[in-house]
PDB file of N, CA and C in Angstrom:
ATOM      1  N   UNK A 277      28.065 -58.750  -0.665  1.00  0.00           N
ATOM      2  CA  UNK A 277      29.091 -57.848  -0.246  1.00  0.00           C
ATOM      3  C   UNK A 277      28.778 -57.414   1.174  1.00  0.00           C
ATOM      4  N   UNK A 278      29.763 -57.433   2.027  1.00  0.00           N
ATOM      5  CA  UNK A 278      29.619 -56.916   3.387  1.00  0.00           C
ATOM      6  C   UNK A 278      30.526 -55.700   3.500  1.00  0.00           C
ATOM      7  N   UNK A 279      29.940 -54.591   3.933  1.00  0.00           N
ATOM      8  CA  UNK A 279      30.722 -53.374   4.130  1.00  0.00           C
ATOM      9  C   UNK A 279      30.548 -52.951   5.577  1.00  0.00           C
ATOM     10  N   UNK A 280      31.603 -53.016   6.359  1.00  0.00           N
ATOM     11  CA  UNK A 280      31.570 -52.585   7.747  1.00  0.00           C
ATOM     12  C   UNK A 280      32.377 -51.295   7.836  1.00  0.00           C
ATOM     13  N   UNK A 281      31.674 -50.171   7.929  1.00  0.00           N
ATOM     14  CA  UNK A 281      32.363 -48.886   7.825  1.00  0.00           C
ATOM     15  C   UNK A 281      32.323 -48.057   9.101  1.00  0.00           C
ATOM     16  N   UNK A 282      31.812 -48.596  10.182  1.00  0.00           N
ATOM     17  CA  UNK A 282      31.781 -47.818  11.413  1.00  0.00           C
ATOM     18  C   UNK A 282      30.648 -46.822  11.456  1.00  0.00           C
ATOM     19  N   UNK A 283      30.936 -45.617  11.882  1.00  0.00           N
ATOM     20  CA  UNK A 283      29.896 -44.618  12.118  1.00  0.00           C
ATOM     21  C   UNK A 283      29.683 -43.635  10.980  1.00  0.00           C
ATOM     22  N   UNK A 284      30.499 -43.674   9.968  1.00  0.00           N
ATOM     23  CA  UNK A 284      30.342 -42.784   8.821  1.00  0.00           C
ATOM     24  C   UNK A 284      30.277 -43.635   7.569  1.00  0.00           C
ATOM     25  N   UNK A 285      29.238 -43.470   6.752  1.00  0.00           N
ATOM     26  CA  UNK A 285      29.165 -44.302   5.549  1.00  0.00           C
ATOM     27  C   UNK A 285      30.326 -43.998   4.604  1.00  0.00           C
ATOM     28  N   UNK A 286      30.933 -45.039   4.099  1.00  0.00           N
ATOM     29  CA  UNK A 286      32.043 -44.894   3.159  1.00  0.00           C
ATOM     30  C   UNK A 286      31.541 -45.320   1.788  1.00  0.00           C
ATOM     31  N   UNK A 287      30.669 -44.506   1.225  1.00  0.00           N
ATOM     32  CA  UNK A 287      29.999 -44.882  -0.017  1.00  0.00           C
ATOM     33  C   UNK A 287      30.770 -44.475  -1.265  1.00  0.00           C
ATOM     34  N   UNK A 288      31.826 -43.715  -1.100  1.00  0.00           N
ATOM     35  CA  UNK A 288      32.615 -43.319  -2.270  1.00  0.00           C
ATOM     36  C   UNK A 288      33.396 -44.514  -2.796  1.00  0.00           C
ATOM     37  N   UNK A 289      33.420 -44.655  -4.084  1.00  0.00           N
ATOM     38  CA  UNK A 289      34.178 -45.702  -4.772  1.00  0.00           C
ATOM     39  C   UNK A 289      33.702 -47.119  -4.478  1.00  0.00           C
ATOM     40  N   UNK A 290      32.496 -47.270  -3.932  1.00  0.00           N
ATOM     41  CA  UNK A 290      31.926 -48.601  -3.718  1.00  0.00           C
ATOM     42  C   UNK A 290      31.424 -49.155  -5.043  1.00  0.00           C
ATOM     43  N   UNK A 291      30.798 -48.305  -5.836  1.00  0.00           N
ATOM     44  CA  UNK A 291      30.196 -48.719  -7.099  1.00  0.00           C
ATOM     45  C   UNK A 291      31.039 -48.231  -8.268  1.00  0.00           C
ATOM     46  N   UNK A 292      31.001 -48.967  -9.359  1.00  0.00           N
ATOM     47  CA  UNK A 292      31.657 -48.549 -10.591  1.00  0.00           C
ATOM     48  C   UNK A 292      31.118 -47.177 -10.997  1.00  0.00           C
ATOM     49  N   UNK A 293      31.945 -46.335 -11.547  1.00  0.00           N
ATOM     50  CA  UNK A 293      31.524 -44.974 -11.897  1.00  0.00           C
ATOM     51  C   UNK A 293      30.409 -44.938 -12.942  1.00  0.00           C
ATOM     52  N   UNK A 294      30.219 -46.029 -13.674  1.00  0.00           N
ATOM     53  CA  UNK A 294      29.142 -46.069 -14.672  1.00  0.00           C
ATOM     54  C   UNK A 294      27.778 -46.346 -14.042  1.00  0.00           C
ATOM     55  N   UNK A 295      27.768 -46.752 -12.767  1.00  0.00           N
ATOM     56  CA  UNK A 295      26.522 -47.044 -12.053  1.00  0.00           C
ATOM     57  C   UNK A 295      26.134 -45.806 -11.258  1.00  0.00           C
ATOM     58  N   UNK A 296      24.986 -45.246 -11.562  1.00  0.00           N
ATOM     59  CA  UNK A 296      24.564 -43.997 -10.926  1.00  0.00           C
ATOM     60  C   UNK A 296      23.635 -44.259  -9.746  1.00  0.00           C
ATOM     61  N   UNK A 297      24.195 -44.805  -8.674  1.00  0.00           N
ATOM     62  CA  UNK A 297      23.448 -45.063  -7.447  1.00  0.00           C
ATOM     63  C   UNK A 297      23.155 -43.729  -6.768  1.00  0.00           C
ATOM     64  N   UNK A 298      21.924 -43.572  -6.287  1.00  0.00           N
ATOM     65  CA  UNK A 298      21.529 -42.354  -5.585  1.00  0.00           C
ATOM     66  C   UNK A 298      22.096 -42.370  -4.162  1.00  0.00           C
ATOM     67  N   UNK A 299      22.855 -41.329  -3.834  1.00  0.00           N
ATOM     68  CA  UNK A 299      23.460 -41.194  -2.511  1.00  0.00           C
ATOM     69  C   UNK A 299      23.017 -39.853  -1.934  1.00  0.00           C
ATOM     70  N   UNK A 300      22.586 -39.865  -0.653  1.00  0.00           N
ATOM     71  CA  UNK A 300      22.092 -38.623  -0.054  1.00  0.00           C
ATOM     72  C   UNK A 300      23.238 -37.702   0.368  1.00  0.00           C
ATOM     73  N   UNK A 301      22.881 -36.557   0.916  1.00  0.00           N
ATOM     74  CA  UNK A 301      23.875 -35.538   1.271  1.00  0.00           C
ATOM     75  C   UNK A 301      24.814 -35.969   2.395  1.00  0.00           C
ATOM     76  N   UNK A 302      24.412 -36.987   3.173  1.00  0.00           N
ATOM     77  CA  UNK A 302      25.260 -37.477   4.261  1.00  0.00           C
ATOM     78  C   UNK A 302      26.125 -38.661   3.835  1.00  0.00           C
ATOM     79  N   UNK A 303      25.981 -39.091   2.584  1.00  0.00           N
ATOM     80  CA  UNK A 303      26.791 -40.199   2.080  1.00  0.00           C
ATOM     81  C   UNK A 303      26.124 -41.557   2.143  1.00  0.00           C
ATOM     82  N   UNK A 304      24.860 -41.599   2.602  1.00  0.00           N
ATOM     83  CA  UNK A 304      24.137 -42.865   2.662  1.00  0.00           C
ATOM     84  C   UNK A 304      23.524 -43.186   1.307  1.00  0.00           C
ATOM     85  N   UNK A 305      23.506 -44.462   0.958  1.00  0.00           N
ATOM     86  CA  UNK A 305      22.848 -44.899  -0.270  1.00  0.00           C
ATOM     87  C   UNK A 305      21.344 -44.812  -0.043  1.00  0.00           C
ATOM     88  N   UNK A 306      20.632 -44.175  -0.956  1.00  0.00           N
ATOM     89  CA  UNK A 306      19.174 -44.076  -0.863  1.00  0.00           C
ATOM     90  C   UNK A 306      18.547 -45.420  -1.188  1.00  0.00           C
ATOM     91  N   UNK A 307      17.685 -45.904  -0.292  1.00  0.00           N
ATOM     92  CA  UNK A 307      16.968 -47.158  -0.506  1.00  0.00           C
ATOM     93  C   UNK A 307      15.512 -46.985  -0.107  1.00  0.00           C
ATOM     94  N   UNK A 308      14.661 -47.893  -0.603  1.00  0.00           N
ATOM     95  CA  UNK A 308      13.267 -47.900  -0.164  1.00  0.00           C
ATOM     96  C   UNK A 308      13.145 -48.791   1.073  1.00  0.00           C
ATOM     97  N   UNK A 309      11.920 -49.073   1.505  1.00  0.00           N
ATOM     98  CA  UNK A 309      11.723 -49.860   2.732  1.00  0.00           C
ATOM     99  C   UNK A 309      12.195 -51.300   2.591  1.00  0.00           C
ATOM    100  N   UNK A 310      12.472 -51.737   1.361  1.00  0.00           N
ATOM    101  CA  UNK A 310      12.959 -53.096   1.129  1.00  0.00           C
ATOM    102  C   UNK A 310      14.439 -53.114   0.764  1.00  0.00           C
ATOM    103  N   UNK A 311      15.131 -52.002   0.992  1.00  0.00           N
ATOM    104  CA  UNK A 311      16.573 -51.859   0.748  1.00  0.00           C
ATOM    105  C   UNK A 311      16.957 -51.877  -0.724  1.00  0.00           C
ATOM    106  N   UNK A 312      15.976 -51.586  -1.604  1.00  0.00           N
ATOM    107  CA  UNK A 312      16.279 -51.493  -3.034  1.00  0.00           C
ATOM    108  C   UNK A 312      16.810 -50.101  -3.336  1.00  0.00           C
ATOM    109  N   UNK A 313      17.846 -50.030  -4.163  1.00  0.00           N
ATOM    110  CA  UNK A 313      18.370 -48.739  -4.606  1.00  0.00           C
ATOM    111  C   UNK A 313      17.575 -48.277  -5.817  1.00  0.00           C
ATOM    112  N   UNK A 314      17.996 -47.190  -6.403  1.00  0.00           N
ATOM    113  CA  UNK A 314      17.330 -46.669  -7.598  1.00  0.00           C
ATOM    114  C   UNK A 314      17.686 -47.460  -8.859  1.00  0.00           C
ATOM    115  N   UNK A 315      18.584 -48.423  -8.747  1.00  0.00           N
ATOM    116  CA  UNK A 315      18.992 -49.262  -9.876  1.00  0.00           C
ATOM    117  C   UNK A 315      18.426 -50.666  -9.666  1.00  0.00           C
ATOM    118  N   UNK A 316      17.732 -51.201 -10.678  1.00  0.00           N
ATOM    119  CA  UNK A 316      17.165 -52.549 -10.574  1.00  0.00           C
ATOM    120  C   UNK A 316      18.231 -53.571 -10.186  1.00  0.00           C
ATOM    121  N   UNK A 317      17.855 -54.458  -9.265  1.00  0.00           N
ATOM    122  CA  UNK A 317      18.694 -55.572  -8.824  1.00  0.00           C
ATOM    123  C   UNK A 317      19.957 -55.156  -8.078  1.00  0.00           C
ATOM    124  N   UNK A 318      19.997 -53.937  -7.577  1.00  0.00           N
ATOM    125  CA  UNK A 318      21.077 -53.519  -6.678  1.00  0.00           C
ATOM    126  C   UNK A 318      20.433 -53.104  -5.361  1.00  0.00           C
ATOM    127  N   UNK A 319      20.854 -53.757  -4.303  1.00  0.00           N
ATOM    128  CA  UNK A 319      20.312 -53.553  -2.963  1.00  0.00           C
ATOM    129  C   UNK A 319      21.440 -53.037  -2.067  1.00  0.00           C
ATOM    130  N   UNK A 320      21.110 -52.354  -1.005  1.00  0.00           N
ATOM    131  CA  UNK A 320      22.118 -51.883  -0.057  1.00  0.00           C
ATOM    132  C   UNK A 320      21.578 -52.076   1.358  1.00  0.00           C
ATOM    133  N   UNK A 321      22.453 -52.507   2.260  1.00  0.00           N
ATOM    134  CA  UNK A 321      22.050 -52.772   3.645  1.00  0.00           C
ATOM    135  C   UNK A 321      23.123 -52.278   4.609  1.00  0.00           C
ATOM    136  N   UNK A 322      22.789 -52.337   5.885  1.00  0.00           N
ATOM    137  CA  UNK A 322      23.767 -52.088   6.940  1.00  0.00           C
ATOM    138  C   UNK A 322      24.185 -50.638   7.072  1.00  0.00           C
ATOM    139  N   UNK A 323      25.468 -50.446   7.359  1.00  0.00           N
ATOM    140  CA  UNK A 323      25.992 -49.106   7.626  1.00  0.00           C
ATOM    141  C   UNK A 323      25.969 -48.197   6.409  1.00  0.00           C
ATOM    142  N   UNK A 324      25.731 -48.759   5.236  1.00  0.00           N
ATOM    143  CA  UNK A 324      25.722 -47.979   4.006  1.00  0.00           C
ATOM    144  C   UNK A 324      24.391 -47.264   3.778  1.00  0.00           C
ATOM    145  N   UNK A 325      23.353 -47.628   4.566  1.00  0.00           N
ATOM    146  CA  UNK A 325      22.029 -47.031   4.405  1.00  0.00           C
ATOM    147  C   UNK A 325      21.596 -46.345   5.701  1.00  0.00           C
ATOM    148  N   UNK A 326      20.511 -45.566   5.623  1.00  0.00           N
ATOM    149  CA  UNK A 326      19.996 -44.809   6.761  1.00  0.00           C
ATOM    150  C   UNK A 326      19.653 -45.714   7.940  1.00  0.00           C
ATOM    151  N   UNK A 327      19.599 -45.119   9.101  1.00  0.00           N
ATOM    152  CA  UNK A 327      19.222 -45.853  10.301  1.00  0.00           C
ATOM    153  C   UNK A 327      20.422 -46.112  11.195  1.00  0.00           C
ATOM    154  N   UNK A 328      20.170 -46.776  12.323  1.00  0.00           N
ATOM    155  CA  UNK A 328      21.255 -47.034  13.265  1.00  0.00           C
ATOM    156  C   UNK A 328      22.343 -47.908  12.634  1.00  0.00           C
ATOM    157  N   UNK A 329      23.577 -47.622  12.973  1.00  0.00           N
ATOM    158  CA  UNK A 329      24.701 -48.416  12.471  1.00  0.00           C
ATOM    159  C   UNK A 329      24.986 -49.526  13.475  1.00  0.00           C
ATOM    160  N   UNK A 330      24.145 -50.548  13.434  1.00  0.00           N
ATOM    161  CA  UNK A 330      24.238 -51.670  14.364  1.00  0.00           C
ATOM    162  C   UNK A 330      24.316 -52.972  13.581  1.00  0.00           C
ATOM    163  N   UNK A 331      25.140 -53.902  14.070  1.00  0.00           N
ATOM    164  CA  UNK A 331      25.356 -55.163  13.354  1.00  0.00           C
ATOM    165  C   UNK A 331      24.061 -55.942  13.160  1.00  0.00           C
ATOM    166  N   UNK A 332      23.216 -56.005  14.188  1.00  0.00           N
ATOM    167  CA  UNK A 332      21.996 -56.800  14.053  1.00  0.00           C
ATOM    168  C   UNK A 332      21.034 -56.195  13.033  1.00  0.00           C
ATOM    169  N   UNK A 333      21.052 -54.874  12.862  1.00  0.00           N
ATOM    170  CA  UNK A 333      20.223 -54.236  11.831  1.00  0.00           C
ATOM    171  C   UNK A 333      20.689 -54.684  10.453  1.00  0.00           C
ATOM    172  N   UNK A 334      21.983 -54.626  10.206  1.00  0.00           N
ATOM    173  CA  UNK A 334      22.526 -55.067   8.923  1.00  0.00           C
ATOM    174  C   UNK A 334      22.245 -56.531   8.658  1.00  0.00           C
ATOM    175  N   UNK A 335      22.342 -57.349   9.700  1.00  0.00           N
ATOM    176  CA  UNK A 335      22.073 -58.780   9.563  1.00  0.00           C
ATOM    177  C   UNK A 335      20.614 -59.029   9.199  1.00  0.00           C
ATOM    178  N   UNK A 336      19.705 -58.361   9.897  1.00  0.00           N
ATOM    179  CA  UNK A 336      18.275 -58.518   9.601  1.00  0.00           C
ATOM    180  C   UNK A 336      17.937 -58.010   8.208  1.00  0.00           C
ATOM    181  N   UNK A 337      18.548 -56.897   7.808  1.00  0.00           N
ATOM    182  CA  UNK A 337      18.320 -56.383   6.457  1.00  0.00           C
ATOM    183  C   UNK A 337      18.830 -57.379   5.415  1.00  0.00           C
ATOM    184  N   UNK A 338      19.967 -57.999   5.690  1.00  0.00           N
ATOM    185  CA  UNK A 338      20.518 -58.992   4.767  1.00  0.00           C
ATOM    186  C   UNK A 338      19.593 -60.175   4.571  1.00  0.00           C
ATOM    187  N   UNK A 339      19.018 -60.673   5.656  1.00  0.00           N
ATOM    188  CA  UNK A 339      18.064 -61.783   5.570  1.00  0.00           C
ATOM    189  C   UNK A 339      16.830 -61.349   4.784  1.00  0.00           C
ATOM    190  N   UNK A 340      16.317 -60.152   5.073  1.00  0.00           N
ATOM    191  CA  UNK A 340      15.137 -59.655   4.373  1.00  0.00           C
ATOM    192  C   UNK A 340      15.399 -59.518   2.876  1.00  0.00           C
ATOM    193  N   UNK A 341      16.555 -58.973   2.508  1.00  0.00           N
ATOM    194  CA  UNK A 341      16.895 -58.809   1.095  1.00  0.00           C
ATOM    195  C   UNK A 341      17.035 -60.170   0.425  1.00  0.00           C
ATOM    196  N   UNK A 342      17.713 -61.106   1.075  1.00  0.00           N
ATOM    197  CA  UNK A 342      17.865 -62.451   0.499  1.00  0.00           C
ATOM    198  C   UNK A 342      16.499 -63.093   0.275  1.00  0.00           C
ATOM    199  N   UNK A 343      15.596 -62.971   1.245  1.00  0.00           N
ATOM    200  CA  UNK A 343      14.246 -63.517   1.100  1.00  0.00           C
ATOM    201  C   UNK A 343      13.516 -62.876  -0.081  1.00  0.00           C
ATOM    202  N   UNK A 344      13.633 -61.584  -0.229  1.00  0.00           N
ATOM    203  CA  UNK A 344      12.947 -60.896  -1.335  1.00  0.00           C
ATOM    204  C   UNK A 344      13.547 -61.300  -2.680  1.00  0.00           C
ATOM    205  N   UNK A 345      14.848 -61.475  -2.742  1.00  0.00           N
ATOM    206  CA  UNK A 345      15.491 -61.871  -3.995  1.00  0.00           C
ATOM    207  C   UNK A 345      14.997 -63.238  -4.454  1.00  0.00           C
ATOM    208  N   UNK A 346      14.791 -64.159  -3.499  1.00  0.00           N
ATOM    209  CA  UNK A 346      14.332 -65.502  -3.885  1.00  0.00           C
ATOM    210  C   UNK A 346      12.814 -65.613  -3.948  1.00  0.00           C
ATOM    211  N   UNK A 347      12.118 -64.504  -3.717  1.00  0.00           N
ATOM    212  CA  UNK A 347      10.669 -64.495  -3.892  1.00  0.00           C
ATOM    213  C   UNK A 347       9.845 -64.651  -2.640  1.00  0.00           C
ATOM    214  N   UNK A 348      10.489 -64.727  -1.471  1.00  0.00           N
ATOM    215  CA  UNK A 348       9.737 -64.759  -0.214  1.00  0.00           C
ATOM    216  C   UNK A 348       9.360 -63.332   0.159  1.00  0.00           C
ATOM    217  N   UNK A 349       8.198 -63.171   0.789  1.00  0.00           N
ATOM    218  CA  UNK A 349       7.790 -61.827   1.225  1.00  0.00           C
ATOM    219  C   UNK A 349       7.734 -61.737   2.711  1.00  0.00           C
TER     220      UNK A 349
END
């Protein structure tokens, strides 16, 4: 999933209401240093998570997450 939301995270209604993803007070999805959310096998990257809202950051996070999913470290 690619979410390009500009300068304000648009995290409302992204996830099914039965999925209790942790979202901070500013609307960003809470993730660890590897972009994992509080729910197993759900990752979040780019403008939806903390840090600069820059395309290359989201791209690098996407590559890192894909590598971790397939077992590369």
